[in-house]
PDB file of C-alpha atoms in Angstrom:
ATOM      1  CA  MET A 496     131.024 113.992 132.915  1.00 45.00           C
ATOM      2  CA  SER A 497     129.102 116.952 131.591  1.00 57.00           C
ATOM      3  CA  ALA A 498     127.211 119.380 133.754  1.00 76.00           C
ATOM      4  CA  TRP A 499     123.666 118.855 132.514  1.00 82.00           C
ATOM      5  CA  GLN A 500     120.717 121.150 133.102  1.00 83.00           C
ATOM      6  CA  PRO A 501     118.240 119.696 135.572  1.00 85.00           C
ATOM      7  CA  LEU A 502     115.295 118.023 133.871  1.00 84.00           C
ATOM      8  CA  PRO A 503     111.840 119.590 134.308  1.00 82.00           C
ATOM      9  CA  ALA A 504     110.128 118.439 137.496  1.00 82.00           C
ATOM     10  CA  ASP A 505     106.843 117.642 135.730  1.00 84.00           C
ATOM     11  CA  LEU A 506     108.488 115.211 133.318  1.00 85.00           C
ATOM     12  CA  PRO A 507     107.023 111.679 133.366  1.00 87.00           C
ATOM     13  CA  PRO A 508     109.355 109.125 135.004  1.00 86.00           C
ATOM     14  CA  GLU A 509     109.716 107.117 131.756  1.00 87.00           C
ATOM     15  CA  VAL A 510     110.899 110.211 129.905  1.00 87.00           C
ATOM     16  CA  GLY A 511     113.239 111.254 132.710  1.00 88.00           C
ATOM     17  CA  HIS A 512     114.821 107.801 132.872  1.00 88.00           C
ATOM     18  CA  PHE A 513     115.210 107.645 129.094  1.00 89.00           C
ATOM     19  CA  VAL A 514     116.834 111.097 128.877  1.00 89.00           C
ATOM     20  CA  GLU A 515     119.167 110.254 131.778  1.00 91.00           C
ATOM     21  CA  GLN A 516     120.223 107.064 129.962  1.00 90.00           C
ATOM     22  CA  LEU A 517     120.813 109.043 126.745  1.00 91.00           C
ATOM     23  CA  ARG A 518     122.915 111.537 128.688  1.00 91.00           C
ATOM     24  CA  LEU A 519     125.010 108.741 130.180  1.00 91.00           C
ATOM     25  CA  LEU A 520     125.430 107.204 126.734  1.00 90.00           C
ATOM     26  CA  LYS A 521     126.503 110.556 125.276  1.00 90.00           C
ATOM     27  CA  ASP A 522     128.941 111.116 128.160  1.00 91.00           C
ATOM     28  CA  ARG A 523     130.368 107.633 127.588  1.00 90.00           C
ATOM     29  CA  THR A 524     131.352 108.661 124.044  1.00 90.00           C
ATOM     30  CA  GLY A 525     133.438 111.544 125.402  1.00 91.00           C
ATOM     31  CA  LEU A 526     132.214 113.688 122.488  1.00 90.00           C
ATOM     32  CA  SER A 527     130.941 117.244 122.637  1.00 90.00           C
ATOM     33  CA  LEU A 528     127.540 118.023 121.133  1.00 89.00           C
ATOM     34  CA  VAL A 529     129.298 119.482 118.091  1.00 91.00           C
ATOM     35  CA  ALA A 530     131.372 116.321 117.583  1.00 90.00           C
ATOM     36  CA  LEU A 531     128.297 114.153 118.148  1.00 89.00           C
ATOM     37  CA  GLY A 532     126.465 116.185 115.521  1.00 88.00           C
ATOM     38  CA  GLU A 533     129.317 115.615 113.069  1.00 88.00           C
ATOM     39  CA  ARG A 534     129.201 111.844 113.617  1.00 88.00           C
ATOM     40  CA  THR A 535     125.435 111.616 113.269  1.00 88.00           C
ATOM     41  CA  ALA A 536     122.900 113.217 110.955  1.00 84.00           C
ATOM     42  CA  TYR A 537     121.623 115.492 113.739  1.00 88.00           C
ATOM     43  CA  SER A 538     122.840 118.978 114.635  1.00 89.00           C
ATOM     44  CA  LYS A 539     124.285 120.227 117.898  1.00 89.00           C
ATOM     45  CA  SER A 540     121.069 122.114 118.646  1.00 89.00           C
ATOM     46  CA  SER A 541     118.975 119.005 117.975  1.00 89.00           C
ATOM     47  CA  TRP A 542     121.087 116.965 120.412  1.00 90.00           C
ATOM     48  CA  HIS A 543     120.768 119.780 122.936  1.00 89.00           C
ATOM     49  CA  ARG A 544     116.950 119.594 122.677  1.00 89.00           C
ATOM     50  CA  TYR A 545     116.929 115.784 122.892  1.00 89.00           C
ATOM     51  CA  LEU A 546     119.297 115.591 125.879  1.00 89.00           C
ATOM     52  CA  ASN A 547     117.447 118.311 127.817  1.00 88.00           C
ATOM     53  CA  ALA A 548     114.010 116.722 127.241  1.00 86.00           C
ATOM     54  CA  THR A 549     112.758 119.710 125.256  1.00 86.00           C
ATOM     55  CA  GLN A 550     111.857 117.504 122.300  1.00 86.00           C
ATOM     56  CA  PRO A 551     111.693 113.741 121.838  1.00 88.00           C
ATOM     57  CA  PRO A 552     114.488 112.426 119.630  1.00 89.00           C
ATOM     58  CA  PRO A 553     113.617 110.525 116.466  1.00 89.00           C
ATOM     59  CA  ARG A 554     114.228 106.796 116.698  1.00 88.00           C
ATOM     60  CA  GLN A 555     117.044 107.096 114.143  1.00 89.00           C
ATOM     61  CA  ALA A 556     118.847 109.629 116.359  1.00 89.00           C
ATOM     62  CA  VAL A 557     118.827 107.114 119.207  1.00 90.00           C
ATOM     63  CA  VAL A 558     120.163 104.425 116.852  1.00 90.00           C
ATOM     64  CA  ALA A 559     122.891 106.818 115.617  1.00 90.00           C
ATOM     65  CA  LEU A 560     123.964 107.634 119.191  1.00 91.00           C
ATOM     66  CA  CYS A 561     124.067 103.933 120.060  1.00 90.00           C
ATOM     67  CA  ARG A 562     126.199 103.250 116.992  1.00 90.00           C
ATOM     68  CA  VAL A 563     128.682 105.982 117.975  1.00 90.00           C
ATOM     69  CA  ALA A 564     128.776 104.802 121.605  1.00 89.00           C
ATOM     70  CA  GLY A 565     128.928 101.097 120.724  1.00 89.00           C
ATOM     71  CA  ALA A 566     125.771 100.363 122.726  1.00 88.00           C
ATOM     72  CA  ASP A 567     122.875  97.987 122.071  1.00 86.00           C
ATOM     73  CA  ALA A 568     120.489 100.005 119.880  1.00 86.00           C
ATOM     74  CA  GLU A 569     117.606  97.569 120.338  1.00 88.00           C
ATOM     75  CA  ARG A 570     117.595  98.042 124.108  1.00 88.00           C
ATOM     76  CA  PHE A 571     117.570 101.830 123.754  1.00 86.00           C
ATOM     77  CA  CYS A 572     114.833 101.702 121.102  1.00 88.00           C
ATOM     78  CA  VAL A 573     112.577  99.849 123.555  1.00 88.00           C
ATOM     79  CA  ARG A 574     113.214 102.612 126.089  1.00 87.00           C
ATOM     80  CA  TRP A 575     112.570 105.176 123.340  1.00 88.00           C
ATOM     81  CA  GLU A 576     109.149 103.641 122.607  1.00 87.00           C
ATOM     82  CA  LEU A 577     108.165 103.803 126.282  1.00 86.00           C
ATOM     83  CA  ALA A 578     109.398 107.385 126.616  1.00 87.00           C
ATOM     84  CA  VAL A 579     107.670 108.614 123.456  1.00 86.00           C
ATOM     85  CA  ARG A 580     104.351 107.198 124.631  1.00 85.00           C
ATOM     86  CA  ALA A 581     104.690 109.118 127.900  1.00 84.00           C
ATOM     87  CA  TRP A 582     106.259 112.296 126.423  1.00 83.00           C
ATOM     88  CA  PRO A 583     104.208 115.439 127.169  1.00 78.00           C
ATOM     89  CA  ARG A 584     102.222 116.468 124.087  1.00 72.00           C
ATOM     90  CA  THR A 585     102.656 120.189 123.593  1.00 63.00           C
ATOM     91  CA  VAL A 586     101.955 121.713 120.205  1.00 46.00           C
ATOM     92  CA  ALA A 587     104.086 124.779 119.631  1.00 48.00           C
ATOM     93  CA  PRO A 588     102.817 127.378 117.168  1.00 46.00           C
ATOM     94  CA  ALA A 589     104.594 127.369 113.822  1.00 44.00           C
ATOM     95  CA  ALA A 590     107.297 129.987 113.424  1.00 46.00           C
ATOM     96  CA  VAL A 591     106.306 130.798 109.838  1.00 44.00           C
ATOM     97  CA  PRO A 592     102.583 130.574 109.094  1.00 45.00           C
ATOM     98  CA  ALA A 593     101.659 128.594 106.009  1.00 46.00           C
ATOM     99  CA  VAL A 594      99.752 130.267 103.209  1.00 49.00           C
ATOM    100  CA  ALA A 595      96.099 129.353 103.604  1.00 45.00           C
ATOM    101  CA  PRO A 596      93.905 128.630 100.579  1.00 46.00           C
ATOM    102  CA  ALA A 597      91.506 131.379  99.511  1.00 51.00           C
ATOM    103  CA  GLY A 598      88.582 131.728 101.872  1.00 48.00           C
ATOM    104  CA  VAL A 599      90.259 129.892 104.745  1.00 45.00           C
ATOM    105  CA  THR A 600      91.188 131.865 107.822  1.00 48.00           C
ATOM    106  CA  GLY A 601      93.801 130.863 110.361  1.00 45.00           C
ATOM    107  CA  GLY A 602      92.481 128.871 113.261  1.00 44.00           C
ATOM    108  CA  ALA A 603      93.893 126.783 116.044  1.00 43.00           C
ATOM    109  CA  GLY A 604      95.942 124.729 113.594  1.00 43.00           C
ATOM    110  CA  ALA A 605      97.045 127.522 111.269  1.00 44.00           C
ATOM    111  CA  GLY A 606     100.623 127.142 110.140  1.00 43.00           C
ATOM    112  CA  LEU A 607     100.817 123.419 110.813  1.00 42.00           C
ATOM    113  CA  SER A 608     100.997 120.867 108.036  1.00 42.00           C
ATOM    114  CA  ALA A 609      98.146 118.414 107.602  1.00 44.00           C
ATOM    115  CA  GLY A 610     100.264 115.592 109.021  1.00 45.00           C
ATOM    116  CA  ALA A 611     101.313 117.654 112.030  1.00 43.00           C
ATOM    117  CA  ASN A 612      97.702 118.723 112.593  1.00 45.00           C
ATOM    118  CA  ARG A 613      96.546 115.108 112.460  1.00 45.00           C
ATOM    119  CA  ALA A 614      99.336 114.015 114.832  1.00 44.00           C
ATOM    120  CA  ALA A 615      98.517 116.878 117.214  1.00 43.00           C
ATOM    121  CA  ASP A 616      94.785 116.099 117.122  1.00 48.00           C
ATOM    122  CA  GLU A 617      95.398 112.419 117.848  1.00 50.00           C
ATOM    123  CA  GLY A 618      97.907 113.246 120.579  1.00 50.00           C
ATOM    124  CA  GLY A 619     100.572 111.184 118.839  1.00 51.00           C
ATOM    125  CA  TYR A 620     104.199 111.716 118.093  1.00 52.00           C
ATOM    126  CA  GLU A 621     105.123 111.490 114.445  1.00 51.00           C
ATOM    127  CA  ASP A 622     108.609 110.029 113.957  1.00 52.00           C
ATOM    128  CA  ALA A 623     109.851 111.284 110.595  1.00 51.00           C
ATOM    129  CA  PRO A 624     113.591 110.639 110.736  1.00 53.00           C
ATOM    130  CA  THR A 625     116.199 112.091 108.460  1.00 57.00           C
ATOM    131  CA  VAL A 626     118.509 109.221 107.694  1.00 57.00           C
ATOM    132  CA  PRO A 627     121.884 109.745 106.019  1.00 57.00           C
ATOM    133  CA  TRP A 628     122.505 107.631 102.924  1.00 54.00           C
ATOM    134  CA  TRP A 629     125.363 105.723 104.582  1.00 55.00           C
ATOM    135  CA  ASP A 630     122.977 104.464 107.259  1.00 57.00           C
ATOM    136  CA  LEU A 631     120.697 103.121 104.550  1.00 57.00           C
ATOM    137  CA  LEU A 632     123.619 101.177 103.067  1.00 57.00           C
ATOM    138  CA  ALA A 633     124.585  99.892 106.517  1.00 57.00           C
ATOM    139  CA  GLU A 634     121.049  98.558 107.074  1.00 58.00           C
ATOM    140  CA  THR A 635     121.130  96.519 103.849  1.00 56.00           C
ATOM    141  CA  PRO A 636     121.210  92.885 104.974  1.00 59.00           C
ATOM    142  CA  GLU A 637     124.270  90.904 103.989  1.00 57.00           C
ATOM    143  CA  PRO A 638     123.520  87.796 101.932  1.00 55.00           C
ATOM    144  CA  ASP A 639     124.363  84.487 103.595  1.00 57.00           C
ATOM    145  CA  GLY A 640     125.601  83.043 100.329  1.00 55.00           C
ATOM    146  CA  PRO A 641     124.580  82.547  96.716  1.00 54.00           C
ATOM    147  CA  ALA A 642     121.422  80.685  97.743  1.00 54.00           C
ATOM    148  CA  SER A 643     120.112  83.658  99.779  1.00 52.00           C
ATOM    149  CA  VAL A 644     120.312  86.127  96.868  1.00 50.00           C
ATOM    150  CA  PRO A 645     117.009  86.120  94.946  1.00 54.00           C
ATOM    151  CA  ALA A 646     117.155  85.471  91.216  1.00 53.00           C
ATOM    152  CA  GLY A 647     117.768  88.657  89.259  1.00 53.00           C
ATOM    153  CA  HIS A 648     119.352  90.443  92.231  1.00 55.00           C
ATOM    154  CA  SER A 649     123.069  91.016  92.175  1.00 56.00           C
ATOM    155  CA  TRP A 650     125.593  93.015  94.122  1.00 54.00           C
ATOM    156  CA  ALA A 651     125.040  95.890  91.679  1.00 51.00           C
ATOM    157  CA  ALA A 652     121.288  95.906  92.328  1.00 58.00           C
ATOM    158  CA  SER A 653     121.755  96.370  96.065  1.00 62.00           C
ATOM    159  CA  HIS A 654     124.574  98.912  95.703  1.00 75.00           C
ATOM    160  CA  ARG A 655     123.290 100.928  92.760  1.00 77.00           C
ATOM    161  CA  LEU A 656     124.494 104.290  94.114  1.00 78.00           C
ATOM    162  CA  LEU A 657     128.047 103.024  94.434  1.00 81.00           C
ATOM    163  CA  LEU A 658     127.886 101.595  90.916  1.00 79.00           C
ATOM    164  CA  TYR A 659     126.669 104.936  89.490  1.00 85.00           C
ATOM    165  CA  ALA A 660     129.492 106.799  91.254  1.00 87.00           C
ATOM    166  CA  LEU A 661     132.049 104.369  89.851  1.00 89.00           C
ATOM    167  CA  VAL A 662     130.691 104.745  86.295  1.00 92.00           C
ATOM    168  CA  LEU A 663     130.771 108.536  86.649  1.00 93.00           C
ATOM    169  CA  VAL A 664     134.400 108.504  87.816  1.00 95.00           C
ATOM    170  CA  LEU A 665     135.391 106.220  84.940  1.00 95.00           C
ATOM    171  CA  ALA A 666     133.608 108.489  82.432  1.00 96.00           C
ATOM    172  CA  LEU A 667     135.407 111.538  83.817  1.00 95.00           C
ATOM    173  CA  LEU A 668     138.779 109.767  83.648  1.00 95.00           C
ATOM    174  CA  LEU A 669     138.115 108.677  80.068  1.00 95.00           C
ATOM    175  CA  THR A 670     137.163 112.246  79.112  1.00 95.00           C
ATOM    176  CA  ALA A 671     140.338 113.597  80.731  1.00 95.00           C
ATOM    177  CA  VAL A 672     142.549 111.071  78.926  1.00 95.00           C
ATOM    178  CA  ILE A 673     140.907 111.772  75.564  1.00 95.00           C
ATOM    179  CA  GLY A 674     141.253 115.517  76.135  1.00 93.00           C
ATOM    180  CA  ALA A 675     144.931 115.187  77.098  1.00 93.00           C
ATOM    181  CA  VAL A 676     145.694 113.051  74.028  1.00 94.00           C
ATOM    182  CA  THR A 677     143.811 115.419  71.705  1.00 92.00           C
ATOM    183  CA  LEU A 678     145.500 118.559  73.050  1.00 91.00           C
ATOM    184  CA  ALA A 679     148.992 117.046  73.222  1.00 79.00           C
TER     185      ALA A 679
END
């Protein structure tokens, strides 16, 4: 087990319980924060913030941790929803102020994007996950059979990126063979 920092005393119970469960799940993997960052799309420092309740994790980070740990992601996502609703809403000032349009002076929301300003004004948490491309492929539903595939949709339509990569490799191989024959 890792030696975790104590959670802040003023943390809501839902958040504290959720973070404790995430910590247990992370410990169950046996991975360091660096190794966890390599297996997910989130950095070591991001995991450090999430697991010390400094910042709420995006839903996709919770799903990625569950996938690595082999846990039920749906159960943890329900806990995530409860924790995010109760998470303390603190708006930190932006590190780099944004350039304001002419005639506009910096105010209380200077340096924040319009979406962040709106989320801060409404007291909400905006979940804008960064999802790796392989997770998008993994979330593509598998067809149950030929009857479940809509007309006009084929394997190539649902795996277009893979098809493009294959065509590119074949084109490169063909170019190499033609070049070798021409120069030989």
